[in-house]
C-alpha positions as a LaTeX table, in Angstrom:
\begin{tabular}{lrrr}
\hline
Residue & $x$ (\AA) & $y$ (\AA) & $z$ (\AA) \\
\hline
Unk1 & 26.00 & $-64.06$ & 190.55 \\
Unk2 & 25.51 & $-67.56$ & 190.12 \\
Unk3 & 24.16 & $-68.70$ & 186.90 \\
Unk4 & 21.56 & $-72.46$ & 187.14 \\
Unk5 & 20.71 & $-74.27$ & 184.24 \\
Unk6 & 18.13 & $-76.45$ & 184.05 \\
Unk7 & 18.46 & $-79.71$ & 185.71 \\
Unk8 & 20.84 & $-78.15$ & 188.17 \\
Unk9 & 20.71 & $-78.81$ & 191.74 \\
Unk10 & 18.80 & $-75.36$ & 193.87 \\
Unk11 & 20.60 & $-73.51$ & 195.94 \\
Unk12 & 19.27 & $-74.54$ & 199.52 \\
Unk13 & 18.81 & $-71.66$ & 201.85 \\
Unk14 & 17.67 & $-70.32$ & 205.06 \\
Unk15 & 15.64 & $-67.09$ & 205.21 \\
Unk16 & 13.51 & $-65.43$ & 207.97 \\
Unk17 & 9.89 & $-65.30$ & 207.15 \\
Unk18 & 7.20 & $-62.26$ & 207.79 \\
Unk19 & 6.82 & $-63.55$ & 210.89 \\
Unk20 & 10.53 & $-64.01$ & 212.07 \\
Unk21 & 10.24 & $-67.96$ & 211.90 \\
Unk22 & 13.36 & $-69.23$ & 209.65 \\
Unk23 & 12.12 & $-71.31$ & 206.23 \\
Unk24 & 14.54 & $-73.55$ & 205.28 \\
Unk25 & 14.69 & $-74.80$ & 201.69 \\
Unk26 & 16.18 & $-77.95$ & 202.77 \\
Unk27 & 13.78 & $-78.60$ & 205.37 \\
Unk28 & 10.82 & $-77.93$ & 203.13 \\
Unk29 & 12.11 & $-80.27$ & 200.48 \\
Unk30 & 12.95 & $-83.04$ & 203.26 \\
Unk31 & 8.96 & $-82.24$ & 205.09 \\
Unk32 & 7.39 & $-82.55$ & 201.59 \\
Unk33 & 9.36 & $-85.36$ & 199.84 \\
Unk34 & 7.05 & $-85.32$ & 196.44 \\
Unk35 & 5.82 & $-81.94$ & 196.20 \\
Unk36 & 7.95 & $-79.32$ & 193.77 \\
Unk37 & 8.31 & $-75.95$ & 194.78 \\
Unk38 & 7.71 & $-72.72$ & 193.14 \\
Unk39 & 9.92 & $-69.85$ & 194.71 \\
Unk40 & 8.70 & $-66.57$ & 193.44 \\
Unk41 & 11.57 & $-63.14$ & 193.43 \\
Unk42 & 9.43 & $-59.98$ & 193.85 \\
Unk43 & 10.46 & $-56.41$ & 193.79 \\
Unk44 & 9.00 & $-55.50$ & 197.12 \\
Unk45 & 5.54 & $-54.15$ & 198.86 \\
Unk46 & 5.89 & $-50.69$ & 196.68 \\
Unk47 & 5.79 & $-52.63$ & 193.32 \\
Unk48 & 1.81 & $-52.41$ & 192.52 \\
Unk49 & 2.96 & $-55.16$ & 189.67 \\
Unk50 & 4.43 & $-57.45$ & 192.52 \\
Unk51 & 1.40 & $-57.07$ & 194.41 \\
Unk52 & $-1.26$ & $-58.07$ & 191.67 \\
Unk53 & 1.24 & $-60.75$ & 190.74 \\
Unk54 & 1.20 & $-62.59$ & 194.42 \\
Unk55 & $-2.46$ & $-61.73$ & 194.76 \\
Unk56 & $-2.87$ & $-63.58$ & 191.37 \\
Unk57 & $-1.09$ & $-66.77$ & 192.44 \\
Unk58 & $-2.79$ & $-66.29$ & 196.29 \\
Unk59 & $-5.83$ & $-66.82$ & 193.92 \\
Unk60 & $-4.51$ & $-69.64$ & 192.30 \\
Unk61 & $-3.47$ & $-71.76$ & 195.59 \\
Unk62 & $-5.97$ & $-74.46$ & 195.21 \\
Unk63 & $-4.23$ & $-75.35$ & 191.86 \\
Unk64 & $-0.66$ & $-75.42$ & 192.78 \\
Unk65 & $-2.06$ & $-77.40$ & 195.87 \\
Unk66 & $-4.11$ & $-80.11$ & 193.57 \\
Unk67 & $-0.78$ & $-80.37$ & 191.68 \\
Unk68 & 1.61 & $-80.45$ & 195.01 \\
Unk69 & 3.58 & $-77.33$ & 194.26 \\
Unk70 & 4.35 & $-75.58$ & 197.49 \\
Unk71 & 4.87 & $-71.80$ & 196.56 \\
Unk72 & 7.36 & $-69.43$ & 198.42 \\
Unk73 & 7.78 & $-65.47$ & 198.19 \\
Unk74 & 10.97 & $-63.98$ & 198.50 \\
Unk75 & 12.07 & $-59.89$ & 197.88 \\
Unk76 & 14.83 & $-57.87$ & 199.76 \\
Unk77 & 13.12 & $-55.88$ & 201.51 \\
Unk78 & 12.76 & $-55.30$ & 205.74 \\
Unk79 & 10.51 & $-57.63$ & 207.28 \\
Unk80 & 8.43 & $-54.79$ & 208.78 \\
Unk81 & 7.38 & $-53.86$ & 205.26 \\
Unk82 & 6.89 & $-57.01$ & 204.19 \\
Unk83 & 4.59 & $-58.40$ & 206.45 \\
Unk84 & 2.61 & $-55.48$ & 206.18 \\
Unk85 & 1.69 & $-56.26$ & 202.74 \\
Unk86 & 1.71 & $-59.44$ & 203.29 \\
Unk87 & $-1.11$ & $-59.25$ & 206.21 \\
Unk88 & $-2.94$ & $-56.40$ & 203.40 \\
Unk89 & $-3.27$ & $-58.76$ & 200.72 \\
Unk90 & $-3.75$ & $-61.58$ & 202.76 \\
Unk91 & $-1.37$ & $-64.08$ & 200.93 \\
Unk92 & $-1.56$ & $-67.30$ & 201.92 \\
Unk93 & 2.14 & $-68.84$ & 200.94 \\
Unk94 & 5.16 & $-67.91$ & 202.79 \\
Unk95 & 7.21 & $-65.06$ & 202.25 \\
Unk96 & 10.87 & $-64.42$ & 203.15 \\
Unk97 & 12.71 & $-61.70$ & 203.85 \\
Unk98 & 16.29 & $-61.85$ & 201.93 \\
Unk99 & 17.74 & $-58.12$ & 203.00 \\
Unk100 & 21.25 & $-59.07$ & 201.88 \\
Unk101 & 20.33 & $-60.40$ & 198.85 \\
Unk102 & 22.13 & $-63.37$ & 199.78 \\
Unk103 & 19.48 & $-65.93$ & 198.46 \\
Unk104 & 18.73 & $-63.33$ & 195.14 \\
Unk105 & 22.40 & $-63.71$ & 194.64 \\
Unk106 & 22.48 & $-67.45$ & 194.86 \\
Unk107 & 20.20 & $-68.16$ & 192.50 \\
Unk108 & 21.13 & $-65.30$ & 189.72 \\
Unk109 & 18.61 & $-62.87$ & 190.09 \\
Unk110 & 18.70 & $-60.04$ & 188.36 \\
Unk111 & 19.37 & $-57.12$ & 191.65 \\
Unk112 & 19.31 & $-53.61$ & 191.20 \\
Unk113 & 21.55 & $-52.03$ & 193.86 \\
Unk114 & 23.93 & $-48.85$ & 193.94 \\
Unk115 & 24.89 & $-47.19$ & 190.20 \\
Unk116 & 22.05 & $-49.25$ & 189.04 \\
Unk117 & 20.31 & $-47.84$ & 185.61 \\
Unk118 & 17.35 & $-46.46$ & 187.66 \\
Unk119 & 17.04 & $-46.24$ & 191.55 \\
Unk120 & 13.59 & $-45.22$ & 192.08 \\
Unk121 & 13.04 & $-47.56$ & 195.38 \\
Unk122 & 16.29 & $-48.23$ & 196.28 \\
Unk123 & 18.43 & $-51.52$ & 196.33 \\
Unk124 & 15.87 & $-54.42$ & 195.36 \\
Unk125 & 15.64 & $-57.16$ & 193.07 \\
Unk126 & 13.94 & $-58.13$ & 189.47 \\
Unk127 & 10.91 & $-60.54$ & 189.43 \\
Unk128 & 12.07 & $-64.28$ & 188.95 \\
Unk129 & 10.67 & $-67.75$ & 188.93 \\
Unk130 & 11.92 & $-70.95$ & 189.56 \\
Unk131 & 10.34 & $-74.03$ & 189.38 \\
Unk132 & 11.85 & $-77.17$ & 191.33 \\
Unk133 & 11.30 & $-80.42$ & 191.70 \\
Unk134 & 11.16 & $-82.89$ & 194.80 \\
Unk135 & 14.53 & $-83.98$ & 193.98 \\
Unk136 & 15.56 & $-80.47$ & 194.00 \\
Unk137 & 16.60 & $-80.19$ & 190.68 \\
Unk138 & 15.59 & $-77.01$ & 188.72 \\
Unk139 & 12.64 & $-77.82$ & 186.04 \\
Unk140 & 12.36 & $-74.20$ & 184.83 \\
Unk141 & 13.15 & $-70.20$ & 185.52 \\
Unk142 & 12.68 & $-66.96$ & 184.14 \\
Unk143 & 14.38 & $-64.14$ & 185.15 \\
Unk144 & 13.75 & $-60.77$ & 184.22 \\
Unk145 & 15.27 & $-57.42$ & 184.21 \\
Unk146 & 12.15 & $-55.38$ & 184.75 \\
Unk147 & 8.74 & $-55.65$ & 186.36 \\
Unk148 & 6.65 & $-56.66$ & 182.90 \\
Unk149 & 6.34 & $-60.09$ & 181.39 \\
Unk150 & 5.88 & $-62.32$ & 184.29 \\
Unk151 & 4.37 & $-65.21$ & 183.72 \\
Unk152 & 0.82 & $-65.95$ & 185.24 \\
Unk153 & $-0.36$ & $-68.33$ & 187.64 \\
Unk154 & $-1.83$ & $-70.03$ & 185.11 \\
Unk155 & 1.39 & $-70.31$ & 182.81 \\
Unk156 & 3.05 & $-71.66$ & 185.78 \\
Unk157 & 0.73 & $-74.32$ & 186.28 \\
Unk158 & 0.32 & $-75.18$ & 182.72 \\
Unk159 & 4.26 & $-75.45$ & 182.34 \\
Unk160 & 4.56 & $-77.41$ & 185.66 \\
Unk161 & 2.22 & $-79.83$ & 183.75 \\
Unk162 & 3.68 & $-79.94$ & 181.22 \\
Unk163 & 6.96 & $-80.79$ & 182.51 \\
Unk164 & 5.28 & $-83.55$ & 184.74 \\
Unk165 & 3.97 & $-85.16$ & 181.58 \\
Unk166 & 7.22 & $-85.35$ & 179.76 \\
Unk167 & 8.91 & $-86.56$ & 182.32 \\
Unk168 & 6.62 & $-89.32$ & 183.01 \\
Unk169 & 7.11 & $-90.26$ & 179.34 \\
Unk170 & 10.94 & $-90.85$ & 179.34 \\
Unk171 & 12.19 & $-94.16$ & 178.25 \\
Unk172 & 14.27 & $-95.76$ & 181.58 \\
Unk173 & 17.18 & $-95.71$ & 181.85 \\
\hline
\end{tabular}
């Protein structure tokens, strides 16, 4: 497990979507050369926490759009599943399948897989967010090691803003 730090430079990655398209990090950053991105870790469709979290940020689009934060999904979970949940709650933000937990992995997120503490739903990862910008350079992340204390919509936007402001306020260098 790899461990970022702030101002470290994201892990780029290719995933398959919902829809079996391939998102690629790299290419979104490269397509969308100012916005930041918000790439969201969920447990997967059975989490009723995970839902009401995406459905909360689905609901909060228009903001992260106004501020040009493109949000991504990602859980490790088949993409059957997935994108029936997906097409449920009607989200309106990408999400990727990760099955191998190759991208969870990359960027230190807390998994749960065999001889884990409790293995109520199988193999799947803990809910984490990561906030970077259009340098790709991480500007924040939490990672947890259960499903409560996420952060809100709302906190997200208010700390991307945050962030924005300060850094606009650095002396050059």
């Amino acid at each position: 497990m790899y461990d970022l730090q702030l101002g470290d430079q994201a892990p780029n990655f290719k995933l398959p979507t919902i829809s079996k398209e391939t998102y690629s990090f790299e290419e979104q950053k490269n397509n969308h050369i100012t916005a930041w991105h918000l790439i969201v870790f969920f447990r997967g469709s059975w989490c009723p926490y995970c839902i009401k979290t995406l459905k909360d940020i689905g609901n909060h689009m228009e903001t992260f759009r106004t501020m040009n934060i493109r949000v991504a999904a990602i859980a490790a979970e088949n993409q059957k599943t997935l994108k029936q949940m997906a097409e449920h709650e009607s989200l309106s933000f990408p999400v990727l399948v990760d099955e191998f937990f190759t991208v969870l992995d990359a960027f230190g997120v807390f998994t749960h897989k065999t001889g884990a503490p409790y293995e109520d739903h199988g193999a799947h990862g803990e809910p984490a967010y990561f906030l970077i910008n259009e340098e790709g350079k991480l500007m924040f992340q939490q990672k947890q090691t259960g499903p409560f204390g996420r952060p809100s919509p709302l906190d997200l936007s208010a700390t991307a803003q945050l962030i924005k402001k300060h850094l606009k306020n650095l002396p050059e260098e």
